[in-house]
mmCIF file of C-alpha atoms in Angstrom:
data_model
loop_
_atom_site.group_PDB
_atom_site.id
_atom_site.type_symbol
_atom_site.label_atom_id
_atom_site.label_comp_id
_atom_site.label_asym_id
_atom_site.label_seq_id
_atom_site.Cartn_x
_atom_site.Cartn_y
_atom_site.Cartn_z
ATOM 1 C CA MET A 1 -12.269 10.588 -0.339
ATOM 2 C CA LYS A 2 -10.046 8.427 1.667
ATOM 3 C CA TYR A 3 -7.958 5.702 -0.018
ATOM 4 C CA LEU A 4 -5.781 3.108 1.410
ATOM 5 C CA MET A 5 -2.553 2.730 -0.724
ATOM 6 C CA PHE A 6 -0.934 -0.685 -0.465
ATOM 7 C CA VAL A 7 2.755 -0.537 -1.221
ATOM 8 C CA CYS A 8 3.832 -3.972 -2.672
ATOM 9 C CA THR A 9 6.882 -5.641 -4.056
ATOM 10 C CA ASP A 10 6.726 -7.003 -7.582
ATOM 11 C CA THR A 11 8.389 -9.820 -9.330
ATOM 12 C CA GLU A 12 8.767 -7.589 -12.432
ATOM 13 C CA PRO A 13 10.217 -4.218 -11.428
ATOM 14 C CA ASP A 14 11.077 -1.393 -13.912
ATOM 15 C CA ALA A 15 14.284 -2.220 -15.757
ATOM 16 C CA ASP A 16 15.788 1.048 -14.362
ATOM 17 C CA PRO A 17 14.789 1.368 -10.857
ATOM 18 C CA THR A 18 17.205 4.447 -10.457
ATOM 19 C CA ALA A 19 14.453 6.407 -12.393
ATOM 20 C CA ALA A 20 12.186 6.248 -9.496
ATOM 21 C CA PRO A 21 11.646 9.273 -7.346
ATOM 22 C CA ASP A 22 13.123 9.708 -3.826
ATOM 23 C CA VAL A 23 10.709 8.262 -1.241
ATOM 24 C CA GLU A 24 11.648 10.788 1.495
ATOM 25 C CA LYS A 25 10.898 13.594 -0.915
ATOM 26 C CA TRP A 26 7.667 11.931 -1.970
ATOM 27 C CA VAL A 27 6.557 11.626 1.626
ATOM 28 C CA ALA A 28 7.510 15.166 2.600
ATOM 29 C CA GLU A 29 5.550 16.522 -0.436
ATOM 30 C CA ARG A 30 2.349 14.422 0.203
ATOM 31 C CA ASP A 31 2.497 15.314 3.916
ATOM 32 C CA ALA A 32 2.892 19.141 3.080
ATOM 33 C CA ASN A 33 -0.140 19.034 0.727
ATOM 34 C CA GLY A 34 -2.349 17.077 2.929
ATOM 35 C CA GLN A 35 -2.797 14.197 0.555
ATOM 36 C CA ARG A 36 -0.897 11.740 2.791
ATOM 37 C CA LEU A 37 -2.611 11.466 6.246
ATOM 38 C CA MET A 38 -0.332 8.669 7.700
ATOM 39 C CA GLY A 39 1.823 5.783 6.472
ATOM 40 C CA ASP A 40 4.528 3.388 7.332
ATOM 41 C CA ARG A 41 6.733 0.405 6.394
ATOM 42 C CA LEU A 42 5.683 -2.971 7.534
ATOM 43 C CA ALA A 43 7.817 -5.838 9.205
ATOM 44 C CA PRO A 44 8.645 -8.717 6.819
ATOM 45 C CA PRO A 45 6.009 -11.368 6.267
ATOM 46 C CA THR A 46 7.844 -13.703 8.253
ATOM 47 C CA ALA A 47 6.572 -11.529 11.328
ATOM 48 C CA ALA A 48 2.981 -11.922 10.407
ATOM 49 C CA THR A 49 0.291 -13.908 12.339
ATOM 50 C CA THR A 50 -2.871 -15.040 10.813
ATOM 51 C CA VAL A 51 -5.834 -15.140 13.058
ATOM 52 C CA ARG A 52 -8.854 -17.411 12.311
ATOM 53 C CA VAL A 53 -11.949 -18.704 14.249
ATOM 54 C CA ARG A 54 -13.297 -22.019 13.048
ATOM 55 C CA GLY A 55 -15.906 -23.799 14.884
ATOM 56 C CA GLY A 56 -15.461 -21.463 17.844
ATOM 57 C CA GLU A 57 -11.803 -22.366 18.064
ATOM 58 C CA LEU A 58 -9.185 -19.732 17.797
ATOM 59 C CA LEU A 59 -6.455 -20.743 15.026
ATOM 60 C CA LEU A 60 -3.208 -18.776 14.956
ATOM 61 C CA SER A 61 -0.650 -19.328 12.314
ATOM 62 C CA ASP A 62 2.716 -17.748 11.929
ATOM 63 C CA GLY A 63 3.992 -16.246 8.629
ATOM 64 C CA PRO A 64 2.198 -15.604 5.498
ATOM 65 C CA PHE A 65 0.554 -18.331 3.530
ATOM 66 C CA ALA A 66 -0.459 -16.475 0.346
ATOM 67 C CA GLU A 67 0.646 -18.197 -2.914
ATOM 68 C CA THR A 68 2.296 -14.966 -4.208
ATOM 69 C CA ARG A 69 5.784 -13.626 -4.537
ATOM 70 C CA GLU A 70 4.510 -10.105 -4.236
ATOM 71 C CA VAL A 71 4.399 -8.831 -0.579
ATOM 72 C CA ILE A 72 2.742 -5.828 0.968
ATOM 73 C CA VAL A 73 5.720 -3.815 2.443
ATOM 74 C CA GLY A 74 3.871 -0.638 3.428
ATOM 75 C CA PHE A 75 0.803 1.439 3.352
ATOM 76 C CA ASP A 76 -0.254 5.138 3.197
ATOM 77 C CA LEU A 77 -3.627 6.649 4.002
ATOM 78 C CA LEU A 78 -4.487 9.258 1.373
ATOM 79 C CA GLU A 79 -7.042 12.002 1.346
ATOM 80 C CA CYS A 80 -7.765 12.839 -2.191
ATOM 81 C CA ALA A 81 -10.586 14.534 -4.168
ATOM 82 C CA ASP A 82 -11.298 11.494 -6.290
ATOM 83 C CA LEU A 83 -9.630 8.460 -7.861
ATOM 84 C CA ASP A 84 -7.849 10.458 -10.467
ATOM 85 C CA GLU A 85 -5.968 12.488 -7.851
ATOM 86 C CA ALA A 86 -5.126 9.160 -5.834
ATOM 87 C CA ILE A 87 -3.748 7.727 -9.215
ATOM 88 C CA ASP A 88 -1.690 10.850 -9.473
ATOM 89 C CA VAL A 89 -0.265 10.380 -5.942
ATOM 90 C CA ALA A 90 0.375 6.662 -6.531
ATOM 91 C CA ARG A 91 2.019 7.019 -9.769
ATOM 92 C CA SER A 92 4.686 9.257 -8.219
ATOM 93 C CA HIS A 93 5.526 6.892 -5.384
ATOM 94 C CA PRO A 94 8.892 5.169 -5.809
ATOM 95 C CA MET A 95 7.430 1.782 -5.657
ATOM 96 C CA ALA A 96 5.278 2.306 -8.707
ATOM 97 C CA TYR A 97 8.616 1.836 -10.378
ATOM 98 C CA ALA A 98 10.022 -1.162 -8.432
ATOM 99 C CA GLY A 99 6.802 -2.774 -7.117
ATOM 100 C CA ARG A 100 3.148 -2.243 -7.292
ATOM 101 C CA ILE A 101 0.821 0.219 -5.812
ATOM 102 C CA GLU A 102 -2.869 -0.773 -4.932
ATOM 103 C CA LEU A 103 -5.397 1.960 -4.276
ATOM 104 C CA ARG A 104 -8.614 1.024 -2.404
ATOM 105 C CA PRO A 105 -11.146 3.420 -1.396
ATOM 106 C CA PHE A 106 -12.772 3.194 2.050
ATOM 107 C CA PHE A 107 -16.315 1.751 2.065
ATOM 108 C CA ASP A 108 -19.029 4.327 1.609
ATOM 109 C CA PRO A 109 -22.351 3.204 3.014
ATOM 110 C CA ASN A 110 -24.120 5.987 1.238
ATOM 111 C CA ALA A 111 -22.911 5.130 -2.257
#
């Protein structure tokens, strides 16, 4: 199964962020065993553009407008046998200690 793993900041990080694993090691291990298909960091929210169409008119807005302090700072595309494996991958990511990890399976039209 494929999962999109959103890597997010958090307003309540772990009290000891030094306990987090090294991100370069995490990436190398997940790439080597085929669990991580791709991933990258994102530009800051101030670089965001929101695209909407209302009444046939294109509306563009600069920057984020979510009422939240958490920000998506990166993503990884995972290939895992099931949700349990994806959770094991996510729990070992450094941002699980200093931020939040959201796992979302890709839509399965046959499910």
